[in-house]
């Protein structure tokens, strides 16, 4: 499975200005591209919503060789209920720790040299206080599972990930497609997985010709397919093919054809400006800023 790549994780966000401030100013990520849509995605990229929404990709470098974050904003949706499905994103960046301290962003040292903070919306971020590597600082995504053995069978045997580490005592396993890619950690939480209303999605790429085989395998194994193989258009950009799956705990998984996605995911030098313009024009963003000020002064 050396041809498969870990691409990004999707967070649904309510307070867009504060969220952007966190990823841009605290974590030090760049705005890689920003897109606005007038109606919901036919592959439910923005969740079960039909209205206007936006997608902002943020990360430390191009998605060709970095794992990035997709910030999905549904206009008019102020917040989402978190579940126990997403357990954390781990980064190595002493600069991010410095930024958080300088800007008064709450940090908790959970073990020596590792700090936990929280992105707007309640998403946990773990920061290792070491020099940011020249390669990708994003180390792993941790997801909760209800049955580690069942989850491991799915992600290893069906998805094709290699097992990098297994800790029987702590009931967790680390998997990935390659040594130099962001890893996926599965943590047994000993109970049913609740996705709340903020359920995320993890995305991978593979050669386009592998997509029908992935879909066929999941059908053969009686696994859930949320969106059968479909083509998604982005105006003025490449059309990509995707198939959306769900693992036994309901974690959403997107596989996208690599060739077209590399074209679609090129960094837009105007991304930051487009995002700032969209936020300036959005009255709900303005409301969030005022509401935050009112809460702070109460």
PDB file of C-alpha atoms in Angstrom:
ATOM      1  CA  UNK A   1       0.000   0.000   0.000  1.00  0.00           C
ATOM      2  CA  UNK A   2       2.986   2.303  -0.533  1.00  0.00           C
ATOM      3  CA  UNK A   3       0.930   4.255  -3.099  1.00  0.00           C
ATOM      4  CA  UNK A   4      -1.574   5.419  -0.466  1.00  0.00           C
ATOM      5  CA  UNK A   5      -1.107   8.707   1.415  1.00  0.00           C
ATOM      6  CA  UNK A   6      -2.585  10.230   4.548  1.00  0.00           C
ATOM      7  CA  UNK A   7      -4.011  13.627   3.520  1.00  0.00           C
ATOM      8  CA  UNK A   8      -6.066  15.470   6.111  1.00  0.00           C
ATOM      9  CA  UNK A   9      -8.589  15.400   8.936  1.00  0.00           C
ATOM     10  CA  UNK A  10     -11.846  17.335   8.812  1.00  0.00           C
ATOM     11  CA  UNK A  11     -13.017  19.495  11.726  1.00  0.00           C
ATOM     12  CA  UNK A  12     -16.406  21.176  11.698  1.00  0.00           C
ATOM     13  CA  UNK A  13     -16.056  24.608  13.248  1.00  0.00           C
ATOM     14  CA  UNK A  14     -18.481  27.233  14.498  1.00  0.00           C
ATOM     15  CA  UNK A  15     -16.455  30.288  15.523  1.00  0.00           C
ATOM     16  CA  UNK A  16     -14.462  30.746  12.340  1.00  0.00           C
ATOM     17  CA  UNK A  17     -12.416  33.851  13.284  1.00  0.00           C
ATOM     18  CA  UNK A  18     -11.232  32.333  16.573  1.00  0.00           C
ATOM     19  CA  UNK A  19     -10.536  28.995  14.902  1.00  0.00           C
ATOM     20  CA  UNK A  20      -8.443  30.624  12.191  1.00  0.00           C
ATOM     21  CA  UNK A  21      -6.545  32.624  14.814  1.00  0.00           C
ATOM     22  CA  UNK A  22      -5.685  29.410  16.668  1.00  0.00           C
ATOM     23  CA  UNK A  23      -4.376  27.482  13.673  1.00  0.00           C
ATOM     24  CA  UNK A  24      -2.652  30.444  12.047  1.00  0.00           C
ATOM     25  CA  UNK A  25      -1.275  32.371  15.023  1.00  0.00           C
ATOM     26  CA  UNK A  26      -0.891  29.745  17.758  1.00  0.00           C
ATOM     27  CA  UNK A  27       0.011  26.578  15.856  1.00  0.00           C
ATOM     28  CA  UNK A  28       1.749  28.568  13.121  1.00  0.00           C
ATOM     29  CA  UNK A  29       0.010  26.816  10.231  1.00  0.00           C
ATOM     30  CA  UNK A  30      -0.461  28.436   6.827  1.00  0.00           C
ATOM     31  CA  UNK A  31      -3.705  28.963   4.938  1.00  0.00           C
ATOM     32  CA  UNK A  32      -3.151  26.607   2.014  1.00  0.00           C
ATOM     33  CA  UNK A  33      -6.422  27.307   0.197  1.00  0.00           C
ATOM     34  CA  UNK A  34      -9.935  28.542   0.870  1.00  0.00           C
ATOM     35  CA  UNK A  35     -13.129  27.712  -1.017  1.00  0.00           C
ATOM     36  CA  UNK A  36     -16.730  28.866  -0.659  1.00  0.00           C
ATOM     37  CA  UNK A  37     -19.715  26.759  -1.704  1.00  0.00           C
ATOM     38  CA  UNK A  38     -23.347  27.780  -2.146  1.00  0.00           C
ATOM     39  CA  UNK A  39     -24.816  24.353  -1.414  1.00  0.00           C
ATOM     40  CA  UNK A  40     -23.950  21.152   0.437  1.00  0.00           C
ATOM     41  CA  UNK A  41     -21.470  18.620  -0.918  1.00  0.00           C
ATOM     42  CA  UNK A  42     -22.928  15.500  -2.548  1.00  0.00           C
ATOM     43  CA  UNK A  43     -20.343  13.445  -0.650  1.00  0.00           C
ATOM     44  CA  UNK A  44     -21.459  15.150   2.614  1.00  0.00           C
ATOM     45  CA  UNK A  45     -18.017  16.779   3.016  1.00  0.00           C
ATOM     46  CA  UNK A  46     -19.691  19.468   5.140  1.00  0.00           C
ATOM     47  CA  UNK A  47     -21.945  17.036   7.007  1.00  0.00           C
ATOM     48  CA  UNK A  48     -25.735  16.700   6.680  1.00  0.00           C
ATOM     49  CA  UNK A  49     -26.240  20.333   5.680  1.00  0.00           C
ATOM     50  CA  UNK A  50     -27.607  21.696   2.408  1.00  0.00           C
ATOM     51  CA  UNK A  51     -26.743  25.377   2.758  1.00  0.00           C
ATOM     52  CA  UNK A  52     -23.773  27.613   2.162  1.00  0.00           C
ATOM     53  CA  UNK A  53     -20.451  26.424   3.580  1.00  0.00           C
ATOM     54  CA  UNK A  54     -16.719  26.917   3.277  1.00  0.00           C
ATOM     55  CA  UNK A  55     -13.612  24.773   3.317  1.00  0.00           C
ATOM     56  CA  UNK A  56     -10.272  26.093   4.576  1.00  0.00           C
ATOM     57  CA  UNK A  57      -7.183  23.912   4.369  1.00  0.00           C
ATOM     58  CA  UNK A  58      -4.459  24.736   6.898  1.00  0.00           C
ATOM     59  CA  UNK A  59      -1.107  23.083   7.493  1.00  0.00           C
ATOM     60  CA  UNK A  60       2.652  23.438   7.669  1.00  0.00           C
ATOM     61  CA  UNK A  61       3.165  22.810   3.978  1.00  0.00           C
ATOM     62  CA  UNK A  62       1.583  21.495   0.769  1.00  0.00           C
ATOM     63  CA  UNK A  63      -0.683  18.469   1.059  1.00  0.00           C
ATOM     64  CA  UNK A  64       1.582  16.617  -1.381  1.00  0.00           C
ATOM     65  CA  UNK A  65       3.871  15.859   1.575  1.00  0.00           C
ATOM     66  CA  UNK A  66       2.154  17.228   4.695  1.00  0.00           C
ATOM     67  CA  UNK A  67      -0.859  16.080   6.685  1.00  0.00           C
ATOM     68  CA  UNK A  68      -3.180  19.063   6.923  1.00  0.00           C
ATOM     69  CA  UNK A  69      -6.445  20.121   8.542  1.00  0.00           C
ATOM     70  CA  UNK A  70      -9.699  20.874   6.764  1.00  0.00           C
ATOM     71  CA  UNK A  71     -11.786  23.452   8.607  1.00  0.00           C
ATOM     72  CA  UNK A  72     -15.392  23.060   7.492  1.00  0.00           C
ATOM     73  CA  UNK A  73     -17.675  25.953   8.305  1.00  0.00           C
ATOM     74  CA  UNK A  74     -21.437  25.765   7.773  1.00  0.00           C
ATOM     75  CA  UNK A  75     -22.919  29.247   7.670  1.00  0.00           C
ATOM     76  CA  UNK A  76     -25.344  29.773  10.526  1.00  0.00           C
ATOM     77  CA  UNK A  77     -24.183  26.763  12.566  1.00  0.00           C
ATOM     78  CA  UNK A  78     -22.586  28.144  15.716  1.00  0.00           C
ATOM     79  CA  UNK A  79     -21.412  25.008  17.464  1.00  0.00           C
ATOM     80  CA  UNK A  80     -21.352  21.224  17.377  1.00  0.00           C
ATOM     81  CA  UNK A  81     -21.677  18.640  20.108  1.00  0.00           C
ATOM     82  CA  UNK A  82     -18.445  16.716  20.546  1.00  0.00           C
ATOM     83  CA  UNK A  83     -18.457  12.978  21.085  1.00  0.00           C
ATOM     84  CA  UNK A  84     -15.692  10.615  22.190  1.00  0.00           C
ATOM     85  CA  UNK A  85     -14.585   9.746  18.658  1.00  0.00           C
ATOM     86  CA  UNK A  86     -11.739  12.223  18.159  1.00  0.00           C
ATOM     87  CA  UNK A  87      -9.125  12.011  20.932  1.00  0.00           C
ATOM     88  CA  UNK A  88      -6.368  14.291  19.698  1.00  0.00           C
ATOM     89  CA  UNK A  89      -3.957  15.583  17.094  1.00  0.00           C
ATOM     90  CA  UNK A  90      -0.253  15.377  18.001  1.00  0.00           C
ATOM     91  CA  UNK A  91       2.299  17.919  16.754  1.00  0.00           C
ATOM     92  CA  UNK A  92       6.013  18.461  17.368  1.00  0.00           C
ATOM     93  CA  UNK A  93       6.609  22.186  17.636  1.00  0.00           C
ATOM     94  CA  UNK A  94       8.299  24.168  20.379  1.00  0.00           C
ATOM     95  CA  UNK A  95       7.324  27.265  18.379  1.00  0.00           C
ATOM     96  CA  UNK A  96       3.637  26.432  18.855  1.00  0.00           C
ATOM     97  CA  UNK A  97       4.213  26.004  22.604  1.00  0.00           C
ATOM     98  CA  UNK A  98       5.960  29.390  22.650  1.00  0.00           C
ATOM     99  CA  UNK A  99       3.137  31.001  20.663  1.00  0.00           C
ATOM    100  CA  UNK A 100       0.493  29.594  23.013  1.00  0.00           C
ATOM    101  CA  UNK A 101       2.316  30.899  26.074  1.00  0.00           C
ATOM    102  CA  UNK A 102       2.903  34.300  24.509  1.00  0.00           C
ATOM    103  CA  UNK A 103      -0.746  34.674  23.526  1.00  0.00           C
ATOM    104  CA  UNK A 104      -2.141  33.310  26.775  1.00  0.00           C
ATOM    105  CA  UNK A 105      -3.643  30.209  25.179  1.00  0.00           C
ATOM    106  CA  UNK A 106      -4.274  27.583  27.909  1.00  0.00           C
ATOM    107  CA  UNK A 107      -1.693  24.789  28.082  1.00  0.00           C
ATOM    108  CA  UNK A 108      -1.615  21.761  30.390  1.00  0.00           C
ATOM    109  CA  UNK A 109       1.526  19.634  30.680  1.00  0.00           C
ATOM    110  CA  UNK A 110       0.222  16.060  30.464  1.00  0.00           C
ATOM    111  CA  UNK A 111       3.682  14.490  30.621  1.00  0.00           C
ATOM    112  CA  UNK A 112       7.221  15.780  30.521  1.00  0.00           C
ATOM    113  CA  UNK A 113       7.626  17.995  27.476  1.00  0.00           C
ATOM    114  CA  UNK A 114       4.127  17.350  26.102  1.00  0.00           C
ATOM    115  CA  UNK A 115       1.358  19.910  26.451  1.00  0.00           C
ATOM    116  CA  UNK A 116      -2.338  19.620  25.798  1.00  0.00           C
ATOM    117  CA  UNK A 117      -4.320  22.538  24.483  1.00  0.00           C
ATOM    118  CA  UNK A 118      -7.728  22.874  22.931  1.00  0.00           C
ATOM    119  CA  UNK A 119      -8.687  24.307  19.569  1.00  0.00           C
ATOM    120  CA  UNK A 120     -11.913  26.316  19.395  1.00  0.00           C
ATOM    121  CA  UNK A 121     -14.785  23.835  19.358  1.00  0.00           C
ATOM    122  CA  UNK A 122     -13.096  21.635  21.960  1.00  0.00           C
ATOM    123  CA  UNK A 123     -10.726  19.595  19.772  1.00  0.00           C
ATOM    124  CA  UNK A 124      -7.679  18.366  21.706  1.00  0.00           C
ATOM    125  CA  UNK A 125      -4.225  19.184  20.370  1.00  0.00           C
ATOM    126  CA  UNK A 126      -1.052  17.693  21.892  1.00  0.00           C
ATOM    127  CA  UNK A 127       2.147  19.693  21.458  1.00  0.00           C
ATOM    128  CA  UNK A 128       5.553  18.108  21.931  1.00  0.00           C
ATOM    129  CA  UNK A 129       7.942  20.836  23.067  1.00  0.00           C
ATOM    130  CA  UNK A 130      10.738  20.026  20.617  1.00  0.00           C
ATOM    131  CA  UNK A 131      12.121  21.889  17.641  1.00  0.00           C
ATOM    132  CA  UNK A 132       9.717  21.801  14.726  1.00  0.00           C
ATOM    133  CA  UNK A 133      11.087  19.303  12.182  1.00  0.00           C
ATOM    134  CA  UNK A 134      11.826  20.331   8.615  1.00  0.00           C
ATOM    135  CA  UNK A 135       9.520  17.528   7.544  1.00  0.00           C
ATOM    136  CA  UNK A 136       5.886  17.479   8.665  1.00  0.00           C
ATOM    137  CA  UNK A 137       5.383  18.475  12.353  1.00  0.00           C
ATOM    138  CA  UNK A 138       2.014  16.634  12.423  1.00  0.00           C
ATOM    139  CA  UNK A 139       2.762  13.264  14.020  1.00  0.00           C
ATOM    140  CA  UNK A 140      -0.530  11.428  14.520  1.00  0.00           C
ATOM    141  CA  UNK A 141      -4.301  11.519  14.798  1.00  0.00           C
ATOM    142  CA  UNK A 142      -5.901   9.543  17.636  1.00  0.00           C
ATOM    143  CA  UNK A 143      -9.389   8.083  17.292  1.00  0.00           C
ATOM    144  CA  UNK A 144     -11.446   6.224  19.877  1.00  0.00           C
ATOM    145  CA  UNK A 145     -12.680   2.704  19.109  1.00  0.00           C
ATOM    146  CA  UNK A 146     -14.984   0.379  21.009  1.00  0.00           C
ATOM    147  CA  UNK A 147     -13.217  -2.895  20.135  1.00  0.00           C
ATOM    148  CA  UNK A 148      -9.506  -2.622  19.348  1.00  0.00           C
ATOM    149  CA  UNK A 149      -9.207  -6.078  17.771  1.00  0.00           C
ATOM    150  CA  UNK A 150     -12.106  -5.441  15.411  1.00  0.00           C
ATOM    151  CA  UNK A 151     -10.817  -1.966  14.544  1.00  0.00           C
ATOM    152  CA  UNK A 152      -7.306  -3.272  13.920  1.00  0.00           C
ATOM    153  CA  UNK A 153      -8.624  -5.939  11.566  1.00  0.00           C
ATOM    154  CA  UNK A 154     -10.477  -3.298   9.593  1.00  0.00           C
ATOM    155  CA  UNK A 155      -7.682  -0.720   9.333  1.00  0.00           C
ATOM    156  CA  UNK A 156      -4.888  -3.238   8.783  1.00  0.00           C
ATOM    157  CA  UNK A 157      -6.516  -6.031   6.767  1.00  0.00           C
ATOM    158  CA  UNK A 158      -9.024  -4.012   4.715  1.00  0.00           C
ATOM    159  CA  UNK A 159      -7.581  -0.499   4.548  1.00  0.00           C
ATOM    160  CA  UNK A 160      -4.038  -1.860   4.274  1.00  0.00           C
ATOM    161  CA  UNK A 161      -2.237   0.085   6.990  1.00  0.00           C
ATOM    162  CA  UNK A 162       0.975  -1.202   8.534  1.00  0.00           C
ATOM    163  CA  UNK A 163       1.111  -1.687  12.317  1.00  0.00           C
ATOM    164  CA  UNK A 164       3.901   0.459  13.779  1.00  0.00           C
ATOM    165  CA  UNK A 165       3.266  -0.033  17.472  1.00  0.00           C
ATOM    166  CA  UNK A 166       0.894  -2.046  19.629  1.00  0.00           C
ATOM    167  CA  UNK A 167       0.428  -1.482  23.363  1.00  0.00           C
ATOM    168  CA  UNK A 168      -1.745  -4.237  24.841  1.00  0.00           C
ATOM    169  CA  UNK A 169      -1.660  -2.775  28.344  1.00  0.00           C
ATOM    170  CA  UNK A 170      -2.906   0.650  27.239  1.00  0.00           C
ATOM    171  CA  UNK A 171      -5.145  -0.879  24.561  1.00  0.00           C
ATOM    172  CA  UNK A 172      -3.912   1.168  21.654  1.00  0.00           C
ATOM    173  CA  UNK A 173      -2.203   0.666  18.323  1.00  0.00           C
ATOM    174  CA  UNK A 174      -0.405   2.985  15.881  1.00  0.00           C
ATOM    175  CA  UNK A 175      -0.751   2.418  12.134  1.00  0.00           C
ATOM    176  CA  UNK A 176       0.305   4.148   8.934  1.00  0.00           C
ATOM    177  CA  UNK A 177       0.974   3.774   5.232  1.00  0.00           C
ATOM    178  CA  UNK A 178       4.614   4.910   5.354  1.00  0.00           C
ATOM    179  CA  UNK A 179       7.331   5.856   7.825  1.00  0.00           C
ATOM    180  CA  UNK A 180       7.341   9.508   6.761  1.00  0.00           C
ATOM    181  CA  UNK A 181       3.571  10.015   6.931  1.00  0.00           C
ATOM    182  CA  UNK A 182       1.245  11.080   9.731  1.00  0.00           C
ATOM    183  CA  UNK A 183       0.151   8.034  11.728  1.00  0.00           C
ATOM    184  CA  UNK A 184      -3.267   6.905  12.912  1.00  0.00           C
ATOM    185  CA  UNK A 185      -3.557   5.841  16.553  1.00  0.00           C
ATOM    186  CA  UNK A 186      -6.541   3.764  17.634  1.00  0.00           C
ATOM    187  CA  UNK A 187      -7.379   3.894  21.331  1.00  0.00           C
ATOM    188  CA  UNK A 188      -9.853   1.438  22.862  1.00  0.00           C
ATOM    189  CA  UNK A 189     -12.225   3.529  24.991  1.00  0.00           C
ATOM    190  CA  UNK A 190     -14.176   0.574  26.416  1.00  0.00           C
ATOM    191  CA  UNK A 191     -17.565   1.902  25.346  1.00  0.00           C
ATOM    192  CA  UNK A 192     -19.578   2.743  22.258  1.00  0.00           C
ATOM    193  CA  UNK A 193     -18.175   5.506  20.065  1.00  0.00           C
ATOM    194  CA  UNK A 194     -20.324   8.642  20.026  1.00  0.00           C
ATOM    195  CA  UNK A 195     -19.690  10.994  17.101  1.00  0.00           C
ATOM    196  CA  UNK A 196     -21.868  13.780  18.454  1.00  0.00           C
ATOM    197  CA  UNK A 197     -22.774  16.282  15.749  1.00  0.00           C
ATOM    198  CA  UNK A 198     -19.140  17.207  15.052  1.00  0.00           C
ATOM    199  CA  UNK A 199     -18.190  13.833  13.600  1.00  0.00           C
ATOM    200  CA  UNK A 200     -14.980  14.235  11.639  1.00  0.00           C
ATOM    201  CA  UNK A 201     -13.520  12.528   8.613  1.00  0.00           C
ATOM    202  CA  UNK A 202     -10.024  11.326   7.747  1.00  0.00           C
ATOM    203  CA  UNK A 203      -8.885  11.404   4.140  1.00  0.00           C
ATOM    204  CA  UNK A 204      -6.390   9.330   2.182  1.00  0.00           C
ATOM    205  CA  UNK A 205      -5.394   9.234  -1.464  1.00  0.00           C
ATOM    206  CA  UNK A 206      -4.672   6.292  -3.722  1.00  0.00           C
ATOM    207  CA  UNK A 207      -4.244   5.831  -7.469  1.00  0.00           C
ATOM    208  CA  UNK A 208      -7.599   6.441  -9.152  1.00  0.00           C
ATOM    209  CA  UNK A 209      -7.703   2.910 -10.532  1.00  0.00           C
ATOM    210  CA  UNK A 210      -7.724   1.494  -6.975  1.00  0.00           C
ATOM    211  CA  UNK A 211     -10.986   3.195  -6.002  1.00  0.00           C
ATOM    212  CA  UNK A 212     -13.372   0.657  -7.595  1.00  0.00           C
ATOM    213  CA  UNK A 213     -11.428  -2.153  -5.905  1.00  0.00           C
ATOM    214  CA  UNK A 214     -11.699  -0.487  -2.497  1.00  0.00           C
ATOM    215  CA  UNK A 215     -15.447  -0.106  -2.966  1.00  0.00           C
ATOM    216  CA  UNK A 216     -15.808  -3.723  -4.151  1.00  0.00           C
ATOM    217  CA  UNK A 217     -13.807  -5.058  -1.187  1.00  0.00           C
ATOM    218  CA  UNK A 218     -15.996  -3.219   1.306  1.00  0.00           C
ATOM    219  CA  UNK A 219     -19.131  -4.570  -0.363  1.00  0.00           C
ATOM    220  CA  UNK A 220     -17.706  -8.081  -0.292  1.00  0.00           C
ATOM    221  CA  UNK A 221     -16.857  -7.756   3.404  1.00  0.00           C
ATOM    222  CA  UNK A 222     -20.284  -6.254   4.228  1.00  0.00           C
ATOM    223  CA  UNK A 223     -18.686  -3.026   5.422  1.00  0.00           C
ATOM    224  CA  UNK A 224     -20.457   0.319   5.317  1.00  0.00           C
ATOM    225  CA  UNK A 225     -20.095   2.572   2.276  1.00  0.00           C
ATOM    226  CA  UNK A 226     -21.438   6.044   3.008  1.00  0.00           C
ATOM    227  CA  UNK A 227     -20.962   7.430  -0.507  1.00  0.00           C
ATOM    228  CA  UNK A 228     -20.382   5.063  -3.433  1.00  0.00           C
ATOM    229  CA  UNK A 229     -17.730   6.078  -5.945  1.00  0.00           C
ATOM    230  CA  UNK A 230     -18.608   9.563  -7.194  1.00  0.00           C
ATOM    231  CA  UNK A 231     -16.994  12.471  -9.046  1.00  0.00           C
ATOM    232  CA  UNK A 232     -16.836  15.817  -7.243  1.00  0.00           C
ATOM    233  CA  UNK A 233     -16.509  19.075  -9.152  1.00  0.00           C
ATOM    234  CA  UNK A 234     -14.795  22.189  -7.852  1.00  0.00           C
ATOM    235  CA  UNK A 235     -15.432  25.157 -10.176  1.00  0.00           C
ATOM    236  CA  UNK A 236     -12.267  26.069 -12.055  1.00  0.00           C
ATOM    237  CA  UNK A 237     -10.334  23.157 -10.581  1.00  0.00           C
ATOM    238  CA  UNK A 238      -9.823  19.434 -11.070  1.00  0.00           C
ATOM    239  CA  UNK A 239     -12.690  16.955 -10.775  1.00  0.00           C
ATOM    240  CA  UNK A 240     -11.827  14.247  -8.250  1.00  0.00           C
ATOM    241  CA  UNK A 241     -13.258  10.813  -7.678  1.00  0.00           C
ATOM    242  CA  UNK A 242     -13.966   9.706  -4.118  1.00  0.00           C
ATOM    243  CA  UNK A 243     -15.516   6.865  -2.177  1.00  0.00           C
ATOM    244  CA  UNK A 244     -16.582   7.458   1.436  1.00  0.00           C
ATOM    245  CA  UNK A 245     -16.462   4.582   3.918  1.00  0.00           C
ATOM    246  CA  UNK A 246     -17.219   4.084   7.598  1.00  0.00           C
ATOM    247  CA  UNK A 247     -15.268   1.747   9.874  1.00  0.00           C
ATOM    248  CA  UNK A 248     -17.078  -0.505  12.409  1.00  0.00           C
ATOM    249  CA  UNK A 249     -17.268   2.431  14.853  1.00  0.00           C
ATOM    250  CA  UNK A 250     -18.626   4.834  12.263  1.00  0.00           C
ATOM    251  CA  UNK A 251     -15.429   6.819  11.680  1.00  0.00           C
ATOM    252  CA  UNK A 252     -15.742   8.390   8.241  1.00  0.00           C
ATOM    253  CA  UNK A 253     -12.971   7.607   5.758  1.00  0.00           C
ATOM    254  CA  UNK A 254     -12.538   9.306   2.392  1.00  0.00           C
ATOM    255  CA  UNK A 255     -10.436   7.756  -0.353  1.00  0.00           C
ATOM    256  CA  UNK A 256      -9.711  10.115  -3.244  1.00  0.00           C
ATOM    257  CA  UNK A 257      -7.990   9.574  -6.570  1.00  0.00           C
ATOM    258  CA  UNK A 258      -4.430  10.805  -6.114  1.00  0.00           C
ATOM    259  CA  UNK A 259      -3.712  12.211  -9.565  1.00  0.00           C
ATOM    260  CA  UNK A 260      -6.579  14.715  -9.710  1.00  0.00           C
ATOM    261  CA  UNK A 261      -6.297  15.478  -6.005  1.00  0.00           C
ATOM    262  CA  UNK A 262      -2.684  16.600  -6.362  1.00  0.00           C
ATOM    263  CA  UNK A 263      -3.901  19.141  -8.906  1.00  0.00           C
ATOM    264  CA  UNK A 264      -6.876  20.191  -6.768  1.00  0.00           C
ATOM    265  CA  UNK A 265      -4.821  20.557  -3.590  1.00  0.00           C
ATOM    266  CA  UNK A 266      -2.181  22.922  -4.934  1.00  0.00           C
ATOM    267  CA  UNK A 267      -1.476  25.791  -2.557  1.00  0.00           C
ATOM    268  CA  UNK A 268      -3.400  28.933  -3.493  1.00  0.00           C
ATOM    269  CA  UNK A 269      -1.256  32.036  -2.837  1.00  0.00           C
ATOM    270  CA  UNK A 270      -4.505  33.992  -2.426  1.00  0.00           C
ATOM    271  CA  UNK A 271      -5.974  31.560   0.105  1.00  0.00           C
ATOM    272  CA  UNK A 272      -5.389  33.698   3.165  1.00  0.00           C
ATOM    273  CA  UNK A 273      -6.797  36.795   1.472  1.00  0.00           C
ATOM    274  CA  UNK A 274      -9.888  34.889   0.273  1.00  0.00           C
ATOM    275  CA  UNK A 275     -10.506  33.595   3.792  1.00  0.00           C
ATOM    276  CA  UNK A 276     -10.109  37.018   5.387  1.00  0.00           C
ATOM    277  CA  UNK A 277     -12.495  38.529   2.827  1.00  0.00           C
ATOM    278  CA  UNK A 278     -15.085  35.814   3.498  1.00  0.00           C
ATOM    279  CA  UNK A 279     -14.852  36.354   7.245  1.00  0.00           C
ATOM    280  CA  UNK A 280     -15.158  40.127   6.854  1.00  0.00           C
ATOM    281  CA  UNK A 281     -18.351  39.677   4.853  1.00  0.00           C
ATOM    282  CA  UNK A 282     -19.917  37.088   7.144  1.00  0.00           C
ATOM    283  CA  UNK A 283     -22.351  38.545   9.668  1.00  0.00           C
ATOM    284  CA  UNK A 284     -22.319  35.327  11.710  1.00  0.00           C
ATOM    285  CA  UNK A 285     -18.541  35.666  12.126  1.00  0.00           C
ATOM    286  CA  UNK A 286     -19.187  39.200  13.375  1.00  0.00           C
ATOM    287  CA  UNK A 287     -21.806  37.861  15.792  1.00  0.00           C
ATOM    288  CA  UNK A 288     -19.343  35.326  17.226  1.00  0.00           C
ATOM    289  CA  UNK A 289     -16.781  38.068  17.866  1.00  0.00           C
ATOM    290  CA  UNK A 290     -19.361  40.249  19.650  1.00  0.00           C
ATOM    291  CA  UNK A 291     -20.743  37.295  21.614  1.00  0.00           C
ATOM    292  CA  UNK A 292     -17.229  36.416  22.786  1.00  0.00           C
ATOM    293  CA  UNK A 293     -16.660  39.989  23.982  1.00  0.00           C
ATOM    294  CA  UNK A 294     -19.989  39.987  25.846  1.00  0.00           C
ATOM    295  CA  UNK A 295     -19.122  36.693  27.584  1.00  0.00           C
ATOM    296  CA  UNK A 296     -15.687  37.997  28.556  1.00  0.00           C
ATOM    297  CA  UNK A 297     -17.129  41.142  30.124  1.00  0.00           C
ATOM    298  CA  UNK A 298     -19.972  39.333  31.943  1.00  0.00           C
TER     299      UNK A 298
END
